[in-house]
Coordinates of C-alpha atoms (C1' of nucleotides) in Angstrom, one line a residue:
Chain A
X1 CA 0.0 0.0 0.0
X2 CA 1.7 3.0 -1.1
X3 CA 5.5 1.9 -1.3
X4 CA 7.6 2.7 -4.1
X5 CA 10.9 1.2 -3.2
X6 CA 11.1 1.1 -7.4
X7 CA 12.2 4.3 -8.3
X8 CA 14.4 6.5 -7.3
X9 CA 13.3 9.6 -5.6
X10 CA 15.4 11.7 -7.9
X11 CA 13.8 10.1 -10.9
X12 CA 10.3 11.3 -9.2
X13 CA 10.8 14.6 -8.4
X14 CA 12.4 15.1 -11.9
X15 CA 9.4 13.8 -13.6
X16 CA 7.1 15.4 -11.2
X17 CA 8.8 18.6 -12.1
X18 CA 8.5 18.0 -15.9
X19 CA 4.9 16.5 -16.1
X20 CA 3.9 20.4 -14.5
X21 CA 6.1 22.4 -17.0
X22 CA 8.6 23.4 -14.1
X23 CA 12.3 23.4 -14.3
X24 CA 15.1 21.3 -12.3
X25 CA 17.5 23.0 -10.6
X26 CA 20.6 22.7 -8.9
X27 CA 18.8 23.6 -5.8
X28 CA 16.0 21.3 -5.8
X29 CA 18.2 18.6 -6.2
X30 CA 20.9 19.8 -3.4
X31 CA 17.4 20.4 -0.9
X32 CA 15.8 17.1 -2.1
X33 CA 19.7 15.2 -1.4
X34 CA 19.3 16.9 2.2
X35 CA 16.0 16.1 2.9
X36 CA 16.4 12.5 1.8
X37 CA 19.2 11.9 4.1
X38 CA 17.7 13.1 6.9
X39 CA 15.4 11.0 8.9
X40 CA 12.5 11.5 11.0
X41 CA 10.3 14.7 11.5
X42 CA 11.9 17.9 10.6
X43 CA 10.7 21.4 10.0
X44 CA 10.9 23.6 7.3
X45 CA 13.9 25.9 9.5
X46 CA 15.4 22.6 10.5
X47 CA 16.0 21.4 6.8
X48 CA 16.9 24.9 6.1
X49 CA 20.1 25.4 8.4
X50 CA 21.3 21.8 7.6
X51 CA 21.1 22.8 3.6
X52 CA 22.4 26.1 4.4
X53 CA 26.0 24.5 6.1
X54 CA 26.3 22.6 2.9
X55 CA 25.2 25.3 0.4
X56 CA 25.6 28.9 2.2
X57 CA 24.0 30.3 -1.1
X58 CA 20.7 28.9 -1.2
X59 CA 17.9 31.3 0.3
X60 CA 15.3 30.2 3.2
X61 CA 12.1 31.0 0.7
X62 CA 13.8 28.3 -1.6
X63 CA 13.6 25.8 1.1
X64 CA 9.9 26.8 1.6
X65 CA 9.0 26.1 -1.7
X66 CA 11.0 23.3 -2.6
X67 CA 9.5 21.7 0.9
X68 CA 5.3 22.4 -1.4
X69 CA 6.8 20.6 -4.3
X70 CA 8.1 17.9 -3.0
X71 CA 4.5 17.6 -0.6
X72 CA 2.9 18.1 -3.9
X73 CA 5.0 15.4 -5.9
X74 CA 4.1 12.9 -3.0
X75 CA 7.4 12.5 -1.7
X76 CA 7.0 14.5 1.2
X77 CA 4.1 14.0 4.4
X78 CA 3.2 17.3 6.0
X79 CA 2.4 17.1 9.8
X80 CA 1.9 18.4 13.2
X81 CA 2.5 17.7 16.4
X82 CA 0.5 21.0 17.5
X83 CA 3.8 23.0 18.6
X84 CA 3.7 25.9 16.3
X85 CA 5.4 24.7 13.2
X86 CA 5.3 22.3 10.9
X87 CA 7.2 19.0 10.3
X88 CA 8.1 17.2 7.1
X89 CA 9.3 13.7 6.8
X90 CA 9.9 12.3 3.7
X91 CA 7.5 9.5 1.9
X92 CA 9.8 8.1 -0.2
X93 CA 10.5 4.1 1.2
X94 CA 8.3 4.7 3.9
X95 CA 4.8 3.7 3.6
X96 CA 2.0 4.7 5.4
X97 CA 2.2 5.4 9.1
X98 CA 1.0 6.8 12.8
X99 CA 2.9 7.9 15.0
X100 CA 4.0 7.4 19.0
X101 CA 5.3 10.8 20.5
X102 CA 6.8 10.9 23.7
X103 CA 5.7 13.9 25.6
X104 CA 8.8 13.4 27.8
X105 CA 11.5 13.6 25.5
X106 CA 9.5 14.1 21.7
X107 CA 11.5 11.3 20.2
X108 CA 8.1 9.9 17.6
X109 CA 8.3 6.1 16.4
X110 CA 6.8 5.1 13.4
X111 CA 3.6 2.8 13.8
X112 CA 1.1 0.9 12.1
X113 CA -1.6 -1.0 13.1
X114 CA -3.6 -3.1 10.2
X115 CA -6.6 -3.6 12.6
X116 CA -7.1 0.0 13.5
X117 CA -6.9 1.1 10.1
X118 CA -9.7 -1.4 9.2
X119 CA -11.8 -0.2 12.1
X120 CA -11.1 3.6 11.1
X121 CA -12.5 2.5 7.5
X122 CA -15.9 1.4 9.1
X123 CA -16.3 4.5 11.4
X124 CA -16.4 6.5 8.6
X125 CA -18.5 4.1 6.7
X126 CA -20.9 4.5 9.3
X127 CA -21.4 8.1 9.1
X128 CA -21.4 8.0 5.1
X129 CA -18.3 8.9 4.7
X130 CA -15.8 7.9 2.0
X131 CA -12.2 8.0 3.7
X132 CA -9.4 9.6 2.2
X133 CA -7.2 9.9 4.7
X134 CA -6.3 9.9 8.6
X135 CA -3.6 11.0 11.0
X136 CA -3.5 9.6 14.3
X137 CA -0.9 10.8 17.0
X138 CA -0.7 8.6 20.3
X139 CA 1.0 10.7 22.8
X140 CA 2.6 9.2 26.4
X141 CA 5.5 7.9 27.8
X142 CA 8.4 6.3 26.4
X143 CA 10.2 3.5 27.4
X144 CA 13.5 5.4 28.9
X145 CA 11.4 8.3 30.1
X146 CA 9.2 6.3 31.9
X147 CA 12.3 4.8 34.0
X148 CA 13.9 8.1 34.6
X149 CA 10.5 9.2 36.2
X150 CA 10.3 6.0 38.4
X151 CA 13.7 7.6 40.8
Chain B
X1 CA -15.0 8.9 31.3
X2 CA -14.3 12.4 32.1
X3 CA -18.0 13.8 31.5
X4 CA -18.5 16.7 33.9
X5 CA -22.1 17.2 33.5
X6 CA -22.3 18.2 37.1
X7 CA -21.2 21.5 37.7
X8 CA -22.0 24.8 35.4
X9 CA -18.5 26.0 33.9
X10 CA -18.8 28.8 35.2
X11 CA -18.0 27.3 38.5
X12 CA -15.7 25.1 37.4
X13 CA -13.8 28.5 35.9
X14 CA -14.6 30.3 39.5
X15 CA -12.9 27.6 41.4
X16 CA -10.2 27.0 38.7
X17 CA -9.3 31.2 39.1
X18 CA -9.5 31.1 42.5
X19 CA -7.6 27.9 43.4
X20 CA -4.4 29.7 41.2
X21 CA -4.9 32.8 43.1
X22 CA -5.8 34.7 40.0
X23 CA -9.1 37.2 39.4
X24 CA -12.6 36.7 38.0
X25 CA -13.2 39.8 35.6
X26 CA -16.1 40.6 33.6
X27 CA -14.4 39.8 30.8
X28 CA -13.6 36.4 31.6
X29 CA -16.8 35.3 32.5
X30 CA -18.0 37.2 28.6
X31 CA -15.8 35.0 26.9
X32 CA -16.1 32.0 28.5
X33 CA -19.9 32.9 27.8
X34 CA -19.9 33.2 24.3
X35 CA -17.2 30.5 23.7
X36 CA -19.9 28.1 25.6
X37 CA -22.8 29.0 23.3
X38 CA -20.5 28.6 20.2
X39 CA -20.5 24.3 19.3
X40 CA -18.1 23.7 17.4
X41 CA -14.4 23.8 16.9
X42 CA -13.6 27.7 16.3
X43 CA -10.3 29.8 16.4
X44 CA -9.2 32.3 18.2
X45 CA -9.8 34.6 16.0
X46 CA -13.5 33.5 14.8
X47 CA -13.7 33.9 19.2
X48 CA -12.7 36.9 19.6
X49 CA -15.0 38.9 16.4
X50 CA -18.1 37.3 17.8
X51 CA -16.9 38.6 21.1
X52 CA -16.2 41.9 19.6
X53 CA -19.7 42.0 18.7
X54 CA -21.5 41.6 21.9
X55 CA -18.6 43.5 23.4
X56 CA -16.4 45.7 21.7
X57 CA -14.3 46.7 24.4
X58 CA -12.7 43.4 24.8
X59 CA -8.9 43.2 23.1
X60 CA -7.8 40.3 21.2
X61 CA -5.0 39.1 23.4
X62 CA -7.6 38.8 26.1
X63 CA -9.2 36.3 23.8
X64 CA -6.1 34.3 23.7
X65 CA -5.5 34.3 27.1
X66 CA -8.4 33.3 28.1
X67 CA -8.6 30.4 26.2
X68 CA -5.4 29.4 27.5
X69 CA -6.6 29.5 30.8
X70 CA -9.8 27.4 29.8
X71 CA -7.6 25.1 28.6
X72 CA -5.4 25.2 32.0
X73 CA -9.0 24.7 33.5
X74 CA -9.6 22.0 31.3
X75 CA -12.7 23.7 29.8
X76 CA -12.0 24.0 26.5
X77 CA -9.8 21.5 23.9
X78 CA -6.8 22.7 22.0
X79 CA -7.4 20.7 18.2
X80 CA -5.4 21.5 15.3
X81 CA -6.1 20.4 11.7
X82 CA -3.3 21.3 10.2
X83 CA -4.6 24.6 8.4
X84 CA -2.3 26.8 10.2
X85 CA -4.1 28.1 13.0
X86 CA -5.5 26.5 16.0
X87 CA -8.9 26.0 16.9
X88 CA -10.3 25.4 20.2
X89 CA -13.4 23.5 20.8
X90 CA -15.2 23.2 24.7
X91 CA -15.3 20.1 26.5
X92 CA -17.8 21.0 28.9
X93 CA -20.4 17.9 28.4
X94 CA -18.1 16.7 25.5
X95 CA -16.6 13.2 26.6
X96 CA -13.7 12.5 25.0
X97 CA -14.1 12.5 21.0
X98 CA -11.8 12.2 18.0
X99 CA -13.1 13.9 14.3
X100 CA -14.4 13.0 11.2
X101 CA -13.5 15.7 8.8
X102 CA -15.1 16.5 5.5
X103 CA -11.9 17.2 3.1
X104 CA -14.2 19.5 0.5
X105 CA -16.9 21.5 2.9
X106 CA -14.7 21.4 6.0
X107 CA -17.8 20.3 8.5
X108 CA -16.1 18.2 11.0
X109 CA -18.0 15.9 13.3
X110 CA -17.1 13.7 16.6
X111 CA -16.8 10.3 16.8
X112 CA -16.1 7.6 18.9
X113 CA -15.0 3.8 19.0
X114 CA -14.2 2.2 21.9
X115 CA -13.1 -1.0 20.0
X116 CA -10.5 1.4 18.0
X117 CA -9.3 3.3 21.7
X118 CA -8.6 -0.4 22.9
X119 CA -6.5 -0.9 20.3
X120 CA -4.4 2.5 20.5
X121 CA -3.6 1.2 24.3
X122 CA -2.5 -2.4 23.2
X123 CA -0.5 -0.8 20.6
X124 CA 1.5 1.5 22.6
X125 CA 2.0 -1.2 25.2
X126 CA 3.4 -3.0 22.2
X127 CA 6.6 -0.3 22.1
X128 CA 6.8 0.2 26.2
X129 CA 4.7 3.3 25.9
X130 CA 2.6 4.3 29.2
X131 CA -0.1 6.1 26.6
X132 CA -1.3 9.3 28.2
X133 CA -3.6 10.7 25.4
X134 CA -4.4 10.5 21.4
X135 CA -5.4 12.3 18.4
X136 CA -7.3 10.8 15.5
X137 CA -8.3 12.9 12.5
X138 CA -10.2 10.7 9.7
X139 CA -10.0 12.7 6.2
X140 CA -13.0 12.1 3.9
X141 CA -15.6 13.0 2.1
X142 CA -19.4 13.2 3.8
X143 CA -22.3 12.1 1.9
X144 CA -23.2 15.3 0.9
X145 CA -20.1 16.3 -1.1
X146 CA -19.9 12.9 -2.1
X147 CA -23.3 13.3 -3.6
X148 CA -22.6 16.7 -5.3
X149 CA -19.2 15.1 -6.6
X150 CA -21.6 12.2 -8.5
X151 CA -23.0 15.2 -10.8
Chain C
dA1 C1' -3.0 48.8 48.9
dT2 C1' -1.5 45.0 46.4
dG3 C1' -1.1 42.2 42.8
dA4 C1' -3.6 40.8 38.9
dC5 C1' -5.9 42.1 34.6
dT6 C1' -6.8 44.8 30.5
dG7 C1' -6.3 47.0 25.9
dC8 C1' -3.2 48.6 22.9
dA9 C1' 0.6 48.5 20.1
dA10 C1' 4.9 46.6 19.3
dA11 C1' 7.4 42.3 19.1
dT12 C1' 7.8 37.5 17.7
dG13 C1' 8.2 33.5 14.9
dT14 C1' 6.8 31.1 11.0
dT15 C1' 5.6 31.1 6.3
dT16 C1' 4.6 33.8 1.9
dT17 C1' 5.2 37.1 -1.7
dG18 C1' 7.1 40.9 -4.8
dC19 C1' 10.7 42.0 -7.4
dA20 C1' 15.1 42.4 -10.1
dG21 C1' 18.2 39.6 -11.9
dG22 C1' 19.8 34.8 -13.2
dT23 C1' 18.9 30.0 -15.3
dT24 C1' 16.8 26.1 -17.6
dT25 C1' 14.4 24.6 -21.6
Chain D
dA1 C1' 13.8 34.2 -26.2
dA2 C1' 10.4 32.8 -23.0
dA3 C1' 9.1 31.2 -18.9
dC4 C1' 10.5 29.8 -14.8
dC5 C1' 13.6 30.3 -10.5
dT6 C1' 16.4 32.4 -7.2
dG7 C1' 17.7 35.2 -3.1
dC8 C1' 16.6 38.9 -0.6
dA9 C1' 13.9 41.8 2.1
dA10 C1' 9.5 43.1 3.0
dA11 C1' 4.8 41.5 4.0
dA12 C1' 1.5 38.7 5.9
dC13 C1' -0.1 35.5 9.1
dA14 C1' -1.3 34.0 13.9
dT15 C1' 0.1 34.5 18.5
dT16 C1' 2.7 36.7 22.5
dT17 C1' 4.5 40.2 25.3
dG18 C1' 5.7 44.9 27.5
dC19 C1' 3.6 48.6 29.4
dA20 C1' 0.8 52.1 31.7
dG21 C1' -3.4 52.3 33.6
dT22 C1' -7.6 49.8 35.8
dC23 C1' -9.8 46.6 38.7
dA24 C1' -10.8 42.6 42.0
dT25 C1' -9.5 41.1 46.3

DNA sequence: ATGACTGCAAATGTTTTGCAGGTTT
DNA sequence: AAACCTGCAAAACATTTGCAGTCAT
């Protein structure tokens, strides 16, 4: 469901950008390199100073808009944790997920639960709905933080 | 499951004020006032011009503080859909709820399944996680749209 | 009286946009 | 050449904060 392992990300984004007329660049492909490499949940400032170390030139509105393409191309997931700003993490090998957040330390863990994502499908079914989508955050305790609060 | 049907809010806010040492105002009992008539999940904003309308004295940051508090009081809900601002919706007589959101009118309505909470607790048991809380957001279509769509 | 609260305007922090010049097709 | 892109700085947002004056306790 929703994993393209096939084809690389580059390949994509390139034909993403040709299918709507746009142009590659140099700096979509150095932002797409950094974003690719980076794991996990970042925002759009995060992604911004790591590009920036590695290419001083490239502007933060670049970033911005790269980040829209790339959401737009499918090959990045837009989401939010509810603390002001948004987070990226990139699609591209990783099928669909939820997520675990520890409210201790923030560290979020990728989940999936087949049965819950059958049982969403019927909610909606029940109220007539035809279900596009979901996001579903469970928030608590992590392993390690959960120690650390037992002393 | 955390259904206060009980006590007014406005006592709940009284006590909540007083316990914290702080001050009941005339304009926190206005706010907290029209914020209970309003169902719904609204933003600040959309709070504080209906506000403004039954009383135009009342400043904006008041607005935004007092829903902070309410939320400290455990009054009113902090939701975010991911459209940039927040909204804030009352749990006063709400038990505990996720959403159902129509992706094309925006109407968004609360839902509930017990089997589906179950399984949220199993599956953060399943990584070590003590789960304190959740947030589900199913993205669809409601019959409506999806009937308008058809033509 | 004291300490909290208010409205305003200014400040903040994130994201967007206008523009002049540079690049890709 | 044409259309698109870029970086920059300014603008636009939602939200917060500093302040001088006001009000609840």
């Amino acid at each position: 469901m929703g994993q393209d392992t096939g084809r690389p990300a580059g390949d994509i984004f390139h034909d993403f950008i040709a299918a709507k007329g746009f142009k590659m660049t140099s700096q979509r492909m150095h932002i797409l390199d950094v974003f690719l490499k980076k794991e996990g949940h970042l925002s759009p400032e995060e992604l911004y100073s790591t590009v920036k170390t590695k290419y001083p030139s490239i502007g933060r509105a670049t970033v911005y808009r790269v980040l829209k393409l790339l959401k737009e191309a499918g090959l990045a997931n837009q989401v939010d944790f509810g603390d002001g700003y948004s987070r990226y993490e990139h699609k591209y090998g990783h099928a669909h997920h939820d997520h675990l957040i520890c409210v201790s330390c923030g560290k979020a863990i990728e989940v999936v639960d087949e049965e819950i994502e059958k049982l969403q499908e019927k909610l909606a079914a029940r109220y007539g709905f035809a279900l596009e989508g979901h996001k579903m955050d469970l928030f608590g305790l992590c392993p390690a933080c959960l120690q650390k609060k037992k002393s």
